[in-house]
CSV table of C-alpha atoms in Angstrom, one decimal:
chain,number,residue,atom,x,y,z
A,1,UNK,CA,135.1,148.4,174.6
A,2,UNK,CA,138.0,146.6,173.0
A,3,UNK,CA,137.5,145.4,169.4
A,4,UNK,CA,140.0,142.6,168.5
A,5,UNK,CA,140.8,141.2,165.1
A,6,UNK,CA,142.6,137.9,165.5
A,7,UNK,CA,144.5,136.5,162.6
A,8,UNK,CA,143.6,132.9,161.4
A,9,UNK,CA,147.1,131.7,162.4
A,10,UNK,CA,146.4,132.5,166.1
A,11,UNK,CA,143.1,130.7,166.1
A,12,UNK,CA,144.6,127.6,164.6
A,13,UNK,CA,147.6,127.7,167.0
A,14,UNK,CA,145.1,127.9,169.9
A,15,UNK,CA,143.6,124.6,168.9
A,16,UNK,CA,146.9,122.8,168.5
A,17,UNK,CA,148.3,123.8,171.9
A,18,UNK,CA,146.3,122.6,174.9
A,19,UNK,CA,148.3,125.0,177.1
A,20,UNK,CA,146.5,127.9,175.5
A,21,UNK,CA,143.0,126.6,176.2
A,22,UNK,CA,142.6,129.0,179.2
A,23,UNK,CA,142.9,131.9,176.7
A,24,UNK,CA,139.6,130.8,175.1
A,25,UNK,CA,138.0,130.8,178.6
A,26,UNK,CA,139.3,134.3,179.2
A,27,UNK,CA,137.9,135.6,175.9
A,28,UNK,CA,134.5,134.1,176.7
A,29,UNK,CA,134.5,135.7,180.1
A,30,UNK,CA,135.6,139.1,178.7
A,31,UNK,CA,132.8,139.0,176.1
A,32,UNK,CA,130.3,138.2,178.8
A,33,UNK,CA,131.5,141.2,180.9
A,34,UNK,CA,131.4,143.3,177.7
A,35,UNK,CA,135.1,144.1,177.8
A,36,UNK,CA,135.8,142.9,174.3
A,37,UNK,CA,134.1,142.2,171.0
A,38,UNK,CA,135.7,140.1,168.3
A,39,UNK,CA,136.1,141.4,164.8
A,40,UNK,CA,135.8,138.5,162.4
A,41,UNK,CA,136.4,139.2,158.7
A,42,UNK,CA,134.7,136.8,156.3
A,43,UNK,CA,138.3,135.9,155.1
A,44,UNK,CA,139.2,134.6,158.6
A,45,UNK,CA,136.0,132.4,158.7
A,46,UNK,CA,136.9,130.9,155.3
A,47,UNK,CA,140.5,130.2,156.2
A,48,UNK,CA,139.6,128.7,159.5
A,49,UNK,CA,137.0,126.3,157.9
A,50,UNK,CA,139.6,125.4,155.2
A,51,UNK,CA,142.3,124.4,157.7
A,52,UNK,CA,140.3,123.0,160.8
A,53,UNK,CA,140.3,119.4,159.6
A,54,UNK,CA,144.0,119.5,158.8
A,55,UNK,CA,144.8,120.8,162.3
A,56,UNK,CA,142.7,118.1,164.0
A,57,UNK,CA,144.4,115.4,162.0
A,58,UNK,CA,147.9,116.8,162.4
A,59,UNK,CA,147.5,117.1,166.2
A,60,UNK,CA,147.3,113.3,166.4
A,61,UNK,CA,149.3,112.1,163.4
A,62,UNK,CA,152.4,114.2,164.0
A,63,UNK,CA,152.7,112.9,167.6
A,64,UNK,CA,152.1,109.3,166.5
A,65,UNK,CA,154.8,109.6,163.8
A,66,UNK,CA,157.4,111.0,166.2
A,67,UNK,CA,156.7,108.2,168.7
A,68,UNK,CA,157.0,105.5,166.1
A,69,UNK,CA,160.3,106.8,164.8
A,70,UNK,CA,161.7,107.0,168.3
A,71,UNK,CA,160.6,103.5,169.2
A,72,UNK,CA,162.1,102.1,166.0
A,73,UNK,CA,165.4,103.8,166.8
A,74,UNK,CA,165.4,102.4,170.3
A,75,UNK,CA,164.8,98.9,169.0
A,76,UNK,CA,167.7,99.2,166.6
A,77,UNK,CA,170.0,100.7,169.1
A,78,UNK,CA,172.4,98.7,171.2
A,79,UNK,CA,172.2,98.3,174.9
A,80,UNK,CA,170.6,96.1,177.5
A,81,UNK,CA,167.2,94.6,176.5
A,82,UNK,CA,165.8,95.2,180.0
A,83,UNK,CA,166.5,98.9,179.8
A,84,UNK,CA,165.1,99.1,176.2
A,85,UNK,CA,162.0,97.3,177.3
A,86,UNK,CA,161.4,99.8,180.1
A,87,UNK,CA,161.8,102.8,177.7
A,88,UNK,CA,159.5,101.2,175.1
A,89,UNK,CA,156.9,100.5,177.8
A,90,UNK,CA,157.0,104.2,178.9
A,91,UNK,CA,156.7,105.4,175.3
A,92,UNK,CA,153.8,103.0,174.8
A,93,UNK,CA,152.0,104.6,177.8
A,94,UNK,CA,152.5,108.0,176.2
A,95,UNK,CA,151.5,106.7,172.8
A,96,UNK,CA,148.2,105.7,174.4
A,97,UNK,CA,147.4,109.3,175.2
A,98,UNK,CA,147.8,110.5,171.6
A,99,UNK,CA,144.2,110.0,170.6
A,100,UNK,CA,143.1,112.0,173.6
A,101,UNK,CA,145.4,114.8,172.6
A,102,UNK,CA,143.9,114.8,169.1
A,103,UNK,CA,140.5,114.7,170.7
A,104,UNK,CA,141.4,117.8,172.8
A,105,UNK,CA,142.3,119.7,169.6
A,106,UNK,CA,138.9,118.9,168.1
A,107,UNK,CA,137.2,120.1,171.2
A,108,UNK,CA,139.1,123.4,171.1
A,109,UNK,CA,138.3,123.8,167.4
A,110,UNK,CA,134.6,123.5,168.2
A,111,UNK,CA,134.9,126.1,170.9
A,112,UNK,CA,136.8,128.5,168.6
A,113,UNK,CA,134.3,127.9,165.8
A,114,UNK,CA,131.5,128.9,168.2
A,115,UNK,CA,133.2,132.1,169.1
A,116,UNK,CA,133.8,133.0,165.4
A,117,UNK,CA,130.2,132.1,164.4
A,118,UNK,CA,128.8,134.2,167.2
A,119,UNK,CA,130.3,137.3,165.7
A,120,UNK,CA,128.8,139.2,162.8
A,121,UNK,CA,131.2,138.6,159.8
A,122,UNK,CA,132.8,141.6,158.3
A,123,UNK,CA,132.5,141.6,154.5
A,124,UNK,CA,135.4,142.9,152.4
A,125,UNK,CA,134.6,146.3,151.0
A,126,UNK,CA,135.7,147.5,147.6
A,127,UNK,CA,137.8,150.2,149.3
A,128,UNK,CA,139.7,147.5,151.2
A,129,UNK,CA,140.3,145.5,148.0
A,130,UNK,CA,141.8,148.6,146.3
A,131,UNK,CA,144.0,149.5,149.3
A,132,UNK,CA,145.2,145.9,149.5
A,133,UNK,CA,146.0,145.8,145.8
A,134,UNK,CA,147.9,149.1,146.1
A,135,UNK,CA,150.0,147.5,148.9
A,136,UNK,CA,150.8,144.6,146.6
A,137,UNK,CA,151.8,147.0,143.8
A,138,UNK,CA,154.0,149.1,146.1
A,139,UNK,CA,155.6,146.0,147.6
A,140,UNK,CA,154.6,147.2,151.1
A,141,UNK,CA,154.1,144.9,154.1
A,142,UNK,CA,152.6,142.4,154.3
A,143,UNK,CA,153.3,142.1,150.5
A,144,UNK,CA,157.0,142.9,150.7
A,145,UNK,CA,158.4,139.4,150.3
A,146,UNK,CA,159.7,138.2,146.9
A,147,UNK,CA,157.9,135.2,145.3
A,148,UNK,CA,155.0,135.3,147.8
A,149,UNK,CA,151.5,136.4,147.3
A,150,UNK,CA,150.5,138.4,150.4
A,151,UNK,CA,147.3,139.8,149.1
A,152,UNK,CA,145.1,137.9,151.6
A,153,UNK,CA,147.2,139.3,154.5
A,154,UNK,CA,146.9,142.8,152.9
A,155,UNK,CA,143.1,142.4,152.8
A,156,UNK,CA,143.1,141.3,156.4
A,157,UNK,CA,145.1,144.3,157.7
A,158,UNK,CA,143.2,146.8,155.6
A,159,UNK,CA,139.9,145.4,156.9
A,160,UNK,CA,141.3,146.0,160.4
A,161,UNK,CA,142.4,149.6,159.6
A,162,UNK,CA,139.0,150.3,158.0
A,163,UNK,CA,137.2,149.1,161.1
A,164,UNK,CA,139.5,151.3,163.3
A,165,UNK,CA,138.6,154.4,161.2
A,166,UNK,CA,134.9,153.7,161.8
A,167,UNK,CA,135.3,153.5,165.6
A,168,UNK,CA,133.6,155.9,167.9
A,169,UNK,CA,135.2,158.0,170.7
A,170,UNK,CA,136.4,155.7,173.5
A,171,UNK,CA,136.6,152.6,171.3
A,172,UNK,CA,139.9,150.7,171.4
A,173,UNK,CA,141.2,148.2,168.9
A,174,UNK,CA,143.8,145.5,168.7
A,175,UNK,CA,145.3,143.3,165.9
A,176,UNK,CA,146.7,140.0,167.0
A,177,UNK,CA,148.8,137.8,164.7
A,178,UNK,CA,151.5,135.0,165.0
A,179,UNK,CA,152.6,135.8,161.4
A,180,UNK,CA,155.5,138.0,162.4
A,181,UNK,CA,157.4,137.6,159.1
A,182,UNK,CA,154.6,139.4,157.2
A,183,UNK,CA,153.4,141.9,159.8
A,184,UNK,CA,156.2,142.6,162.3
A,185,UNK,CA,159.4,144.6,162.3
A,186,UNK,CA,161.8,141.7,162.1
A,187,UNK,CA,164.9,143.9,162.0
A,188,UNK,CA,164.3,145.9,165.1
A,189,UNK,CA,161.5,144.6,167.3
A,190,UNK,CA,159.4,141.6,166.4
A,191,UNK,CA,156.7,142.7,168.8
A,192,UNK,CA,156.2,145.9,166.9
A,193,UNK,CA,154.4,146.4,163.6
A,194,UNK,CA,156.4,146.6,160.3
A,195,UNK,CA,157.4,150.1,159.4
A,196,UNK,CA,155.0,150.0,156.5
A,197,UNK,CA,152.1,149.4,159.0
A,198,UNK,CA,153.4,151.2,162.1
A,199,UNK,CA,151.9,154.6,161.4
A,200,UNK,CA,148.4,153.1,161.5
A,201,UNK,CA,148.9,151.7,165.1
A,202,UNK,CA,149.2,153.7,168.3
A,203,UNK,CA,149.8,153.3,172.0
A,204,UNK,CA,146.2,153.8,173.0
A,205,UNK,CA,143.6,153.4,170.3
A,206,UNK,CA,145.0,150.8,168.0
A,207,UNK,CA,147.4,148.2,169.4
A,208,UNK,CA,149.6,145.5,167.7
A,209,UNK,CA,150.3,142.1,169.4
A,210,UNK,CA,152.1,139.0,168.4
A,211,UNK,CA,150.7,136.9,171.4
A,212,UNK,CA,147.0,136.7,172.4
A,213,UNK,CA,147.9,136.4,176.1
A,214,UNK,CA,149.6,139.9,176.0
A,215,UNK,CA,146.5,141.4,174.3
A,216,UNK,CA,144.1,139.9,176.8
A,217,UNK,CA,146.3,140.9,179.7
A,218,UNK,CA,146.2,144.5,178.4
A,219,UNK,CA,142.4,144.4,178.5
A,220,UNK,CA,141.9,142.9,181.9
A,221,UNK,CA,145.1,142.1,183.9
A,222,UNK,CA,143.1,140.8,187.0
A,223,UNK,CA,141.0,138.4,185.0
A,224,UNK,CA,144.0,137.0,183.2
A,225,UNK,CA,145.8,136.5,186.5
A,226,UNK,CA,142.8,134.5,187.8
A,227,UNK,CA,142.7,132.5,184.5
A,228,UNK,CA,146.4,131.7,184.8
A,229,UNK,CA,146.0,130.7,188.4
A,230,UNK,CA,143.0,128.4,187.7
A,231,UNK,CA,144.8,126.7,184.8
A,232,UNK,CA,147.9,125.8,186.8
A,233,UNK,CA,146.1,122.6,187.9
A,234,UNK,CA,145.7,120.1,185.1
A,235,UNK,CA,144.6,116.5,185.3
A,236,UNK,CA,147.2,114.1,183.8
A,237,UNK,CA,145.8,111.5,181.4
A,238,UNK,CA,146.1,108.0,182.9
A,239,UNK,CA,148.9,105.8,181.4
A,240,UNK,CA,148.0,102.6,179.6
A,241,UNK,CA,149.8,100.6,182.4
A,242,UNK,CA,147.6,102.3,185.0
A,243,UNK,CA,144.5,101.5,183.1
A,244,UNK,CA,145.5,97.8,182.6
A,245,UNK,CA,146.4,97.5,186.3
A,246,UNK,CA,143.0,98.9,187.3
A,247,UNK,CA,141.2,96.5,184.9
A,248,UNK,CA,143.1,93.5,186.4
A,249,UNK,CA,142.0,94.5,189.9
A,250,UNK,CA,138.4,95.1,188.9
A,251,UNK,CA,138.3,91.8,186.9
A,252,UNK,CA,139.5,89.9,190.0
A,253,UNK,CA,136.9,91.7,192.2
A,254,UNK,CA,134.1,90.8,189.7
A,255,UNK,CA,135.3,87.1,189.5
A,256,UNK,CA,135.5,86.8,193.3
A,257,UNK,CA,132.0,88.2,193.8
A,258,UNK,CA,130.6,85.7,191.3
A,259,UNK,CA,132.6,82.9,193.0
A,260,UNK,CA,131.1,83.9,196.4
A,261,UNK,CA,127.6,83.9,195.0
A,262,UNK,CA,128.2,80.4,193.6
A,263,UNK,CA,129.6,79.2,196.9
A,264,UNK,CA,126.4,80.5,198.6
A,265,UNK,CA,124.3,78.5,196.1
A,266,UNK,CA,126.3,75.4,196.7
A,267,UNK,CA,126.0,75.6,200.5
A,268,UNK,CA,122.2,75.8,200.2
A,269,UNK,CA,121.9,73.0,197.7
A,270,UNK,CA,120.8,75.2,194.8
A,271,UNK,CA,123.9,74.3,192.8
A,272,UNK,CA,125.3,70.8,192.7
A,273,UNK,CA,128.9,69.5,192.7
A,274,UNK,CA,129.3,66.3,190.5
A,275,UNK,CA,132.1,64.0,189.5
A,276,UNK,CA,133.7,64.3,186.1
A,277,UNK,CA,132.1,61.1,184.9
A,278,UNK,CA,128.6,62.3,185.7
A,279,UNK,CA,129.3,65.7,184.1
A,280,UNK,CA,130.5,64.1,180.9
A,281,UNK,CA,127.5,61.9,180.7
A,282,UNK,CA,124.9,64.6,181.3
A,283,UNK,CA,126.0,68.2,180.4
A,284,UNK,CA,125.4,67.8,176.7
A,285,UNK,CA,122.1,65.9,177.1
A,286,UNK,CA,120.4,68.3,179.5
A,287,UNK,CA,119.8,71.9,178.6
A,288,UNK,CA,121.2,74.3,181.2
A,289,UNK,CA,123.0,71.5,183.1
A,290,UNK,CA,126.1,73.7,183.3
A,291,UNK,CA,124.1,76.5,185.0
A,292,UNK,CA,123.1,74.2,187.9
A,293,UNK,CA,126.1,71.8,188.2
A,294,UNK,CA,129.9,72.1,188.5
A,295,UNK,CA,132.6,69.5,188.4
A,296,UNK,CA,133.9,68.9,192.0
A,297,UNK,CA,137.6,69.0,191.0
A,298,UNK,CA,137.0,72.3,189.1
A,299,UNK,CA,135.4,73.7,192.2
A,300,UNK,CA,138.4,72.7,194.3
A,301,UNK,CA,140.6,74.7,191.9
A,302,UNK,CA,138.2,77.7,192.2
A,303,UNK,CA,138.5,77.6,196.0
A,304,UNK,CA,142.3,77.8,195.7
A,305,UNK,CA,142.0,80.6,193.2
A,306,UNK,CA,139.7,82.5,195.6
A,307,UNK,CA,142.2,82.3,198.4
A,308,UNK,CA,144.9,83.5,196.1
A,309,UNK,CA,142.6,86.4,195.0
A,310,UNK,CA,142.0,87.4,198.6
A,311,UNK,CA,145.7,87.7,199.2
A,312,UNK,CA,146.3,89.7,196.0
A,313,UNK,CA,143.5,92.1,196.6
A,314,UNK,CA,144.0,92.5,200.3
A,315,UNK,CA,141.5,92.5,203.1
A,316,UNK,CA,138.6,94.9,202.5
A,317,UNK,CA,139.0,94.9,198.8
A,318,UNK,CA,137.0,91.8,197.9
A,319,UNK,CA,133.7,92.4,199.5
A,320,UNK,CA,131.1,91.7,200.5
A,321,UNK,CA,129.6,94.5,198.4
A,322,UNK,CA,126.3,96.3,198.6
A,323,UNK,CA,124.2,96.5,195.4
A,324,UNK,CA,125.5,100.1,194.9
A,325,UNK,CA,129.2,99.1,195.3
A,326,UNK,CA,128.7,96.1,193.1
A,327,UNK,CA,127.2,98.3,190.4
A,328,UNK,CA,130.1,100.7,190.7
A,329,UNK,CA,132.7,98.0,190.3
A,330,UNK,CA,130.9,96.5,187.3
A,331,UNK,CA,130.5,99.9,185.7
A,332,UNK,CA,134.1,100.8,186.1
A,333,UNK,CA,135.3,97.6,184.5
A,334,UNK,CA,132.8,98.0,181.6
A,335,UNK,CA,133.9,101.7,181.0
A,336,UNK,CA,137.7,100.9,181.0
A,337,UNK,CA,137.2,98.0,178.7
A,338,UNK,CA,135.1,100.1,176.3
A,339,UNK,CA,137.8,102.8,176.3
A,340,UNK,CA,140.3,100.2,175.1
A,341,UNK,CA,138.1,98.8,172.4
A,342,UNK,CA,135.6,96.3,173.9
A,343,UNK,CA,131.9,96.7,173.6
A,344,UNK,CA,129.8,98.1,176.4
A,345,UNK,CA,128.8,95.8,179.3
A,346,UNK,CA,131.7,93.4,178.6
A,347,UNK,CA,132.2,91.8,182.0
A,348,UNK,CA,133.5,88.4,181.2
A,349,UNK,CA,136.1,87.1,183.6
């Protein structure tokens, strides 16, 4: 069994980088196969909860700020307006995806939180506090920087060392951090522990990593290979222009279907065509008159619009539809409109 203590910095970076989401899947799979168990100090839980909302907001806000700065610079720059318009349109399509990126970060934070909460939190012992304080007094890593309070990092690494000392025969341990400046040997090898910490690590029982992927690959190379292979396929978020184009096509299909239904009613005498003068005289006086009557000149325009719609959609793309197909078309239009801000079931044409 591998026991892994993952620094808070790693958990937060996992949430901010969608490319690392497969690593969470790998940890879940390894836990299920009883290959690893997470060591979660109370300190890590506290720091994660303290920073999770900041991470979720920053995942969206930072991207949006960068896009706005770039678009402002393009507008102010010289050059042909046509080329600038194309670039701005492309950036607007990317800008549309930003809320989805922020949403993805929130989703990963929830998954990480579930992993952390599933583990039994490790409370800080008095012995750990004393050893961490001694590190600070001796200016030993991770408390070796001037003008920086590294006591929290010292507590974290001493909690790890204490857990290693309590391990049974055959147990293996790993410490994973992205905080190389405090924990790594920055002068010789950043992937190795700082000389003040190195004697407590080894090649077999207690390992030091600065990337979670390397740690998980050490535990189960085959599973990590499968995870990497499965994650090579990712679905790209639709651009705003693609969504608007699909909405235009669906709107035309909905309008055309309603037009054909009205034409059917007119042919069978259920709906009447009237002259403008008759319409003006009656439509305000009789309730529901507009539901059963249409101005003849307006209908002529609708017939021309229907022919134009047939050409635009192409043969086979304007019906007739079965009830199921009609429901799918209406549902797609409603869903896309809802995603862009309309209320549900908004099917006006």
